[in-house]
PDB file of C-alpha atoms in Angstrom:
ATOM      1  CA  MET A 117      86.169  85.846 229.059  1.00 91.00           C
ATOM      2  CA  ARG A 118      83.563  88.201 227.621  1.00 97.00           C
ATOM      3  CA  TRP A 119      80.066  87.794 226.172  1.00 98.00           C
ATOM      4  CA  VAL A 120      79.036  88.802 222.676  1.00 98.00           C
ATOM      5  CA  ALA A 121      75.827  88.930 220.650  1.00 98.00           C
ATOM      6  CA  ALA A 122      75.936  87.717 217.066  1.00 98.00           C
ATOM      7  CA  THR A 123      73.471  88.949 214.454  1.00 98.00           C
ATOM      8  CA  ILE A 124      72.923  85.996 212.128  1.00 98.00           C
ATOM      9  CA  ALA A 125      71.181  85.542 208.795  1.00 98.00           C
ATOM     10  CA  TYR A 126      70.139  82.123 207.567  1.00 98.00           C
ATOM     11  CA  ASP A 127      68.172  80.412 204.867  1.00 98.00           C
ATOM     12  CA  GLY A 128      65.779  78.200 206.819  1.00 98.00           C
ATOM     13  CA  THR A 129      64.962  75.866 203.920  1.00 98.00           C
ATOM     14  CA  ASN A 130      67.194  73.000 205.012  1.00 98.00           C
ATOM     15  CA  PHE A 131      66.976  73.522 208.774  1.00 98.00           C
ATOM     16  CA  PHE A 132      64.586  71.796 211.138  1.00 97.00           C
ATOM     17  CA  GLY A 133      64.019  75.137 212.843  1.00 97.00           C
ATOM     18  CA  TYR A 134      66.311  77.193 215.070  1.00 98.00           C
ATOM     19  CA  GLN A 135      66.363  75.273 218.349  1.00 96.00           C
ATOM     20  CA  SER A 136      68.681  72.282 218.837  1.00 96.00           C
ATOM     21  CA  GLN A 137      66.989  68.896 218.475  1.00 94.00           C
ATOM     22  CA  SER A 138      68.778  65.586 218.653  1.00 94.00           C
ATOM     23  CA  GLY A 139      69.086  63.942 215.257  1.00 95.00           C
ATOM     24  CA  TYR A 140      68.015  67.010 213.281  1.00 97.00           C
ATOM     25  CA  ARG A 141      69.908  69.782 211.523  1.00 98.00           C
ATOM     26  CA  THR A 142      69.125  73.064 213.282  1.00 98.00           C
ATOM     27  CA  VAL A 143      70.543  76.592 213.274  1.00 98.00           C
ATOM     28  CA  GLN A 144      71.522  76.453 216.937  1.00 98.00           C
ATOM     29  CA  GLY A 145      73.084  73.034 216.452  1.00 98.00           C
ATOM     30  CA  GLU A 146      75.268  74.213 213.549  1.00 98.00           C
ATOM     31  CA  LEU A 147      76.314  77.334 215.436  1.00 98.00           C
ATOM     32  CA  GLU A 148      77.279  75.466 218.593  1.00 98.00           C
ATOM     33  CA  LYS A 149      79.146  72.838 216.570  1.00 98.00           C
ATOM     34  CA  THR A 150      81.145  75.613 214.915  1.00 98.00           C
ATOM     35  CA  LEU A 151      81.885  77.348 218.227  1.00 98.00           C
ATOM     36  CA  GLU A 152      83.183  74.070 219.622  1.00 98.00           C
ATOM     37  CA  ILE A 153      85.586  73.799 216.693  1.00 98.00           C
ATOM     38  CA  ILE A 154      86.846  77.345 217.321  1.00 98.00           C
ATOM     39  CA  PHE A 155      87.154  77.233 221.120  1.00 97.00           C
ATOM     40  CA  LYS A 156      87.823  73.510 221.627  1.00 97.00           C
ATOM     41  CA  GLU A 157      85.013  73.096 224.142  1.00 96.00           C
ATOM     42  CA  LYS A 158      81.227  73.003 224.136  1.00 97.00           C
ATOM     43  CA  ILE A 159      79.484  76.384 224.340  1.00 97.00           C
ATOM     44  CA  THR A 160      75.787  76.951 225.002  1.00 97.00           C
ATOM     45  CA  THR A 161      74.177  79.750 222.996  1.00 98.00           C
ATOM     46  CA  TYR A 162      71.045  81.795 223.672  1.00 98.00           C
ATOM     47  CA  GLY A 163      68.845  82.834 220.749  1.00 97.00           C
ATOM     48  CA  CYS A 164      66.285  85.611 220.507  1.00 97.00           C
ATOM     49  CA  GLY A 165      63.642  83.711 218.521  1.00 94.00           C
ATOM     50  CA  ARG A 166      62.899  80.019 217.970  1.00 93.00           C
ATOM     51  CA  THR A 167      62.020  80.019 214.300  1.00 96.00           C
ATOM     52  CA  ASP A 168      60.201  76.989 212.877  1.00 95.00           C
ATOM     53  CA  THR A 169      61.267  74.628 210.108  1.00 97.00           C
ATOM     54  CA  GLY A 170      61.625  76.524 206.827  1.00 97.00           C
ATOM     55  CA  VAL A 171      61.529  79.997 208.404  1.00 98.00           C
ATOM     56  CA  HIS A 172      64.368  82.367 207.493  1.00 98.00           C
ATOM     57  CA  ALA A 173      66.218  85.103 209.378  1.00 98.00           C
ATOM     58  CA  LEU A 174      67.985  88.314 208.507  1.00 98.00           C
ATOM     59  CA  GLY A 175      68.599  89.431 212.079  1.00 98.00           C
ATOM     60  CA  GLN A 176      68.480  86.534 214.515  1.00 98.00           C
ATOM     61  CA  VAL A 177      70.424  87.536 217.652  1.00 98.00           C
ATOM     62  CA  VAL A 178      72.407  84.900 219.546  1.00 98.00           C
ATOM     63  CA  SER A 179      74.600  85.422 222.619  1.00 98.00           C
ATOM     64  CA  PHE A 180      77.499  83.315 223.878  1.00 98.00           C
ATOM     65  CA  PRO A 181      80.786  83.658 225.782  1.00 98.00           C
ATOM     66  CA  VAL A 182      84.096  84.140 223.952  1.00 98.00           C
ATOM     67  CA  LEU A 183      86.613  81.869 225.656  1.00 96.00           C
ATOM     68  CA  ASN A 184      89.715  83.344 224.004  1.00 96.00           C
ATOM     69  CA  ASP A 185      90.449  86.884 225.209  1.00 93.00           C
ATOM     70  CA  ASN A 186      92.932  87.384 222.381  1.00 96.00           C
ATOM     71  CA  MET A 187      90.183  87.238 219.761  1.00 97.00           C
ATOM     72  CA  THR A 188      88.597  90.530 218.719  1.00 98.00           C
ATOM     73  CA  ASP A 189      84.943  90.731 217.710  1.00 98.00           C
ATOM     74  CA  LYS A 190      86.084  90.751 214.085  1.00 98.00           C
ATOM     75  CA  ASN A 191      88.202  87.647 214.709  1.00 98.00           C
ATOM     76  CA  VAL A 192      85.144  85.846 216.107  1.00 98.00           C
ATOM     77  CA  LYS A 193      82.993  86.899 213.149  1.00 98.00           C
ATOM     78  CA  ASP A 194      85.598  85.849 210.596  1.00 98.00           C
ATOM     79  CA  ALA A 195      86.231  82.510 212.310  1.00 98.00           C
ATOM     80  CA  LEU A 196      82.535  81.680 212.420  1.00 98.00           C
ATOM     81  CA  ASN A 197      81.931  82.619 208.781  1.00 98.00           C
ATOM     82  CA  ALA A 198      84.917  80.563 207.677  1.00 98.00           C
ATOM     83  CA  ILE A 199      83.407  77.380 209.173  1.00 98.00           C
ATOM     84  CA  LEU A 200      79.618  77.802 209.211  1.00 98.00           C
ATOM     85  CA  PRO A 201      77.649  76.199 206.365  1.00 98.00           C
ATOM     86  CA  GLU A 202      76.853  78.365 203.376  1.00 98.00           C
ATOM     87  CA  ASP A 203      73.202  78.834 204.380  1.00 98.00           C
ATOM     88  CA  MET A 204      74.269  80.747 207.518  1.00 98.00           C
ATOM     89  CA  TYR A 205      76.157  84.029 207.826  1.00 98.00           C
ATOM     90  CA  VAL A 206      77.197  86.119 210.851  1.00 98.00           C
ATOM     91  CA  ARG A 207      76.512  89.756 209.988  1.00 98.00           C
ATOM     92  CA  GLU A 208      77.779  91.355 213.187  1.00 98.00           C
ATOM     93  CA  ILE A 209      79.438  90.584 216.517  1.00 98.00           C
ATOM     94  CA  LYS A 210      79.249  93.039 219.388  1.00 98.00           C
ATOM     95  CA  GLN A 211      80.113  92.845 223.048  1.00 97.00           C
ATOM     96  CA  VAL A 212      77.295  92.607 225.609  1.00 98.00           C
ATOM     97  CA  ARG A 213      77.132  92.207 229.353  1.00 97.00           C
ATOM     98  CA  ASP A 214      77.870  88.833 230.928  1.00 97.00           C
ATOM     99  CA  ASN A 215      75.089  86.225 230.676  1.00 97.00           C
ATOM    100  CA  PHE A 216      73.101  88.400 228.264  1.00 98.00           C
ATOM    101  CA  ASN A 217      70.048  86.448 227.059  1.00 97.00           C
ATOM    102  CA  PRO A 218      68.428  88.059 223.991  1.00 98.00           C
ATOM    103  CA  ARG A 219      65.248  86.022 224.342  1.00 96.00           C
ATOM    104  CA  ALA A 220      64.519  87.625 227.717  1.00 95.00           C
ATOM    105  CA  GLU A 221      65.977  91.042 226.949  1.00 96.00           C
ATOM    106  CA  ALA A 222      64.330  91.857 223.599  1.00 97.00           C
ATOM    107  CA  THR A 223      61.808  94.704 223.792  1.00 96.00           C
ATOM    108  CA  LYS A 224      60.620  94.304 220.200  1.00 97.00           C
ATOM    109  CA  ARG A 225      60.820  91.659 217.488  1.00 98.00           C
ATOM    110  CA  ILE A 226      60.128  92.436 213.845  1.00 98.00           C
ATOM    111  CA  TYR A 227      59.077  89.811 211.309  1.00 98.00           C
ATOM    112  CA  PHE A 228      58.469  90.084 207.577  1.00 98.00           C
ATOM    113  CA  TYR A 229      56.152  87.856 205.578  1.00 98.00           C
ATOM    114  CA  LEU A 230      56.502  87.895 201.780  1.00 98.00           C
ATOM    115  CA  ILE A 231      53.700  87.003 199.360  1.00 98.00           C
ATOM    116  CA  TYR A 232      54.206  86.679 195.607  1.00 98.00           C
ATOM    117  CA  THR A 233      51.066  87.348 193.566  1.00 97.00           C
ATOM    118  CA  ASN A 234      51.207  86.285 189.939  1.00 97.00           C
ATOM    119  CA  LYS A 235      49.335  83.895 187.670  1.00 97.00           C
ATOM    120  CA  GLU A 236      52.511  81.880 187.186  1.00 97.00           C
ATOM    121  CA  PRO A 237      54.913  80.790 189.955  1.00 97.00           C
ATOM    122  CA  ASP A 238      58.533  81.867 190.075  1.00 96.00           C
ATOM    123  CA  ILE A 239      60.438  78.664 190.762  1.00 96.00           C
ATOM    124  CA  PHE A 240      63.445  80.641 191.993  1.00 96.00           C
ATOM    125  CA  LEU A 241      61.309  82.138 194.778  1.00 97.00           C
ATOM    126  CA  ARG A 242      59.602  78.908 195.804  1.00 95.00           C
ATOM    127  CA  ASN A 243      61.449  78.689 199.149  1.00 97.00           C
ATOM    128  CA  ARG A 244      61.274  82.421 199.826  1.00 97.00           C
ATOM    129  CA  VAL A 245      57.627  83.488 199.407  1.00 98.00           C
ATOM    130  CA  TRP A 246      54.026  82.321 199.552  1.00 98.00           C
ATOM    131  CA  TRP A 247      52.875  82.197 195.935  1.00 98.00           C
ATOM    132  CA  MET A 248      49.296  83.158 195.109  1.00 97.00           C
ATOM    133  CA  PRO A 249      47.952  83.071 191.539  1.00 97.00           C
ATOM    134  CA  PHE A 250      45.595  86.008 192.123  1.00 94.00           C
ATOM    135  CA  ASP A 251      45.596  89.591 193.423  1.00 94.00           C
ATOM    136  CA  LEU A 252      44.960  90.614 197.020  1.00 96.00           C
ATOM    137  CA  ASP A 253      42.953  93.602 198.208  1.00 97.00           C
ATOM    138  CA  ILE A 254      45.639  95.422 200.181  1.00 97.00           C
ATOM    139  CA  ALA A 255      43.302  98.186 201.381  1.00 98.00           C
ATOM    140  CA  LYS A 256      41.040  95.617 203.057  1.00 98.00           C
ATOM    141  CA  MET A 257      44.037  93.815 204.542  1.00 98.00           C
ATOM    142  CA  ARG A 258      45.305  97.060 206.055  1.00 98.00           C
ATOM    143  CA  HIS A 259      41.865  97.682 207.541  1.00 98.00           C
ATOM    144  CA  ALA A 260      41.814  94.173 209.037  1.00 98.00           C
ATOM    145  CA  ALA A 261      45.372  94.483 210.384  1.00 98.00           C
ATOM    146  CA  ARG A 262      44.323  97.299 212.702  1.00 98.00           C
ATOM    147  CA  TYR A 263      42.248  94.844 214.764  1.00 98.00           C
ATOM    148  CA  PHE A 264      45.429  92.962 215.686  1.00 98.00           C
ATOM    149  CA  GLU A 265      47.306  96.018 216.920  1.00 98.00           C
ATOM    150  CA  GLY A 266      47.483  96.605 220.659  1.00 98.00           C
ATOM    151  CA  GLU A 267      47.273  94.127 223.527  1.00 98.00           C
ATOM    152  CA  HIS A 268      44.927  91.175 223.003  1.00 98.00           C
ATOM    153  CA  ASP A 269      44.328  87.574 223.977  1.00 97.00           C
ATOM    154  CA  PHE A 270      45.659  85.720 220.902  1.00 97.00           C
ATOM    155  CA  THR A 271      44.312  82.252 221.786  1.00 96.00           C
ATOM    156  CA  THR A 272      42.593  82.109 218.381  1.00 97.00           C
ATOM    157  CA  PHE A 273      45.926  82.664 216.651  1.00 97.00           C
ATOM    158  CA  LYS A 274      48.207  80.180 218.398  1.00 94.00           C
ATOM    159  CA  THR A 275      48.904  76.626 217.278  1.00 89.00           C
ATOM    160  CA  GLY A 276      49.418  73.453 219.303  1.00 82.00           C
ATOM    161  CA  ASN A 277      50.161  73.077 222.988  1.00 80.00           C
ATOM    162  CA  ASP A 278      51.512  76.540 223.708  1.00 84.00           C
ATOM    163  CA  GLU A 279      50.721  76.989 227.386  1.00 85.00           C
ATOM    164  CA  ARG A 280      52.236  80.463 227.689  1.00 92.00           C
ATOM    165  CA  ASN A 281      50.155  83.517 228.517  1.00 94.00           C
ATOM    166  CA  PRO A 282      48.118  84.203 225.335  1.00 95.00           C
ATOM    167  CA  ILE A 283      47.980  87.944 225.990  1.00 97.00           C
ATOM    168  CA  ARG A 284      50.459  89.596 223.614  1.00 97.00           C
ATOM    169  CA  MET A 285      51.210  93.094 222.390  1.00 97.00           C
ATOM    170  CA  ILE A 286      51.461  93.928 218.694  1.00 98.00           C
ATOM    171  CA  TYR A 287      52.825  97.412 218.181  1.00 98.00           C
ATOM    172  CA  ARG A 288      52.211  97.740 214.471  1.00 98.00           C
ATOM    173  CA  ILE A 289      51.380  95.842 211.288  1.00 98.00           C
ATOM    174  CA  ARG A 290      52.311  97.363 207.956  1.00 98.00           C
ATOM    175  CA  ILE A 291      51.357  95.915 204.588  1.00 98.00           C
ATOM    176  CA  ILE A 292      53.706  97.143 201.885  1.00 96.00           C
ATOM    177  CA  ASN A 293      53.373  96.629 198.151  1.00 93.00           C
ATOM    178  CA  TYR A 294      57.050  96.433 197.191  1.00 87.00           C
ATOM    179  CA  ASN A 295      56.373  96.149 193.490  1.00 84.00           C
ATOM    180  CA  LYS A 296      53.744  94.745 191.155  1.00 83.00           C
ATOM    181  CA  ASN A 297      54.045  91.209 192.536  1.00 94.00           C
ATOM    182  CA  ILE A 298      55.621  91.263 196.020  1.00 97.00           C
ATOM    183  CA  ILE A 299      53.618  92.112 199.144  1.00 98.00           C
ATOM    184  CA  CYS A 300      55.354  92.388 202.524  1.00 98.00           C
ATOM    185  CA  ILE A 301      53.464  92.066 205.798  1.00 98.00           C
ATOM    186  CA  ARG A 302      55.646  93.622 208.527  1.00 98.00           C
ATOM    187  CA  ILE A 303      54.671  92.710 212.098  1.00 98.00           C
ATOM    188  CA  GLU A 304      56.207  94.323 215.182  1.00 98.00           C
ATOM    189  CA  GLY A 305      55.614  92.895 218.642  1.00 98.00           C
ATOM    190  CA  LYS A 306      57.333  92.166 221.933  1.00 96.00           C
ATOM    191  CA  SER A 307      56.932  88.397 221.649  1.00 96.00           C
ATOM    192  CA  PHE A 308      54.741  85.883 219.848  1.00 97.00           C
ATOM    193  CA  LEU A 309      52.984  82.582 220.485  1.00 95.00           C
ATOM    194  CA  ARG A 310      53.662  79.442 218.468  1.00 93.00           C
ATOM    195  CA  ARG A 311      52.878  80.113 214.782  1.00 95.00           C
ATOM    196  CA  MET A 312      51.045  83.272 215.784  1.00 97.00           C
ATOM    197  CA  ILE A 313      52.502  85.338 212.950  1.00 98.00           C
ATOM    198  CA  ARG A 314      51.748  82.712 210.291  1.00 98.00           C
ATOM    199  CA  ASN A 315      48.199  82.412 211.618  1.00 97.00           C
ATOM    200  CA  ILE A 316      47.734  86.180 211.478  1.00 98.00           C
ATOM    201  CA  VAL A 317      48.991  86.213 207.891  1.00 98.00           C
ATOM    202  CA  GLY A 318      46.598  83.402 206.977  1.00 98.00           C
ATOM    203  CA  ALA A 319      43.690  85.451 208.318  1.00 98.00           C
ATOM    204  CA  LEU A 320      44.800  88.625 206.526  1.00 98.00           C
ATOM    205  CA  VAL A 321      44.962  86.706 203.261  1.00 98.00           C
ATOM    206  CA  LYS A 322      41.383  85.539 203.823  1.00 98.00           C
ATOM    207  CA  VAL A 323      40.425  89.201 203.922  1.00 98.00           C
ATOM    208  CA  GLY A 324      42.612  90.023 200.929  1.00 98.00           C
ATOM    209  CA  THR A 325      40.843  87.419 198.800  1.00 97.00           C
ATOM    210  CA  ASP A 326      37.410  88.797 199.822  1.00 97.00           C
ATOM    211  CA  ALA A 327      36.541  85.540 201.575  1.00 97.00           C
ATOM    212  CA  TRP A 328      36.196  87.529 204.811  1.00 97.00           C
ATOM    213  CA  GLU A 329      35.273  91.104 205.622  1.00 98.00           C
ATOM    214  CA  PRO A 330      37.863  92.947 207.745  1.00 98.00           C
ATOM    215  CA  GLU A 331      35.524  93.082 210.751  1.00 98.00           C
ATOM    216  CA  ARG A 332      35.599  89.301 211.050  1.00 98.00           C
ATOM    217  CA  ILE A 333      39.130  89.563 212.472  1.00 98.00           C
ATOM    218  CA  LYS A 334      37.766  91.362 215.528  1.00 98.00           C
ATOM    219  CA  ILE A 335      35.048  88.734 215.988  1.00 98.00           C
ATOM    220  CA  ILE A 336      37.311  85.689 215.871  1.00 97.00           C
ATOM    221  CA  LEU A 337      40.026  87.384 217.948  1.00 97.00           C
ATOM    222  CA  GLU A 338      37.521  88.010 220.731  1.00 97.00           C
ATOM    223  CA  ALA A 339      36.107  84.461 220.450  1.00 97.00           C
ATOM    224  CA  LYS A 340      39.439  82.898 221.606  1.00 96.00           C
ATOM    225  CA  GLN A 341      38.865  79.732 219.553  1.00 95.00           C
ATOM    226  CA  ARG A 342      41.599  78.434 217.273  1.00 93.00           C
ATOM    227  CA  SER A 343      39.022  76.519 215.205  1.00 94.00           C
ATOM    228  CA  LEU A 344      37.624  79.802 213.888  1.00 95.00           C
ATOM    229  CA  ALA A 345      40.897  80.889 212.280  1.00 93.00           C
ATOM    230  CA  PRO A 346      42.225  79.637 208.931  1.00 93.00           C
ATOM    231  CA  ALA A 347      45.243  77.402 208.429  1.00 94.00           C
ATOM    232  CA  SER A 348      48.714  78.826 209.028  1.00 96.00           C
ATOM    233  CA  ALA A 349      50.480  80.572 206.179  1.00 98.00           C
ATOM    234  CA  PRO A 350      53.388  78.421 204.908  1.00 98.00           C
ATOM    235  CA  ALA A 351      56.752  78.756 206.631  1.00 98.00           C
ATOM    236  CA  GLN A 352      58.860  79.732 203.630  1.00 98.00           C
ATOM    237  CA  GLY A 353      57.473  83.275 203.406  1.00 98.00           C
ATOM    238  CA  LEU A 354      58.420  84.207 206.985  1.00 98.00           C
ATOM    239  CA  TYR A 355      61.587  86.066 208.007  1.00 98.00           C
ATOM    240  CA  PHE A 356      62.877  87.060 211.452  1.00 98.00           C
ATOM    241  CA  TYR A 357      63.963  90.554 210.442  1.00 98.00           C
ATOM    242  CA  SER A 358      65.393  92.095 213.619  1.00 98.00           C
ATOM    243  CA  ALA A 359      65.162  92.517 217.376  1.00 97.00           C
ATOM    244  CA  LEU A 360      65.489  95.637 219.529  1.00 97.00           C
ATOM    245  CA  PHE A 361      66.846  95.726 223.059  1.00 95.00           C
TER     246      PHE A 361
END
């Protein structure tokens, strides 16, 4: 028996998040159901990031044991893709050390957030982006993003009963204007609190609409009060892009 890590892409629209939950359709649940079909016994998987309902992934990393030594990595990939639902796809399988847990081992996680700015919505992008019927000031957003970089207490930017240590490291935030209408906010960090990325995006958009000056980010970050931050950005614009180990 050997262990492998699968790099998985999925459309999060019809999933109740990544993590298994009884009675709900989840990414982990579909993956483990498929592995049980292939190997004829229940297999527990270990994911790198617990994405929320509606959040997508291009590079979610999931580890699990391969119970059939006769199957190559390609055999495992092909078997999974033949059975998994059409809103999931295994992009790569590679061997890792025994009991490898990507959640604990990841040194960096990269997320993308996509915003579509146009007076009219694009109905074909409705589950892929956050639509805004006005322009955003990208220069101001880039200025504001610098206040998030580095190690900070992100209590202001967490949601719900997340009792983990609020001190987190963000390595870099880039705001990229892909074309006339698509803006990508690329956030690199070691790990994130619950809805932290969506809350950061919500604050950056406040700056981009001129509702806030960039310096306000520093003020509310240091205040450590969730009530001072805006509502979370919607889930459908968020993508787990990749993880580094």
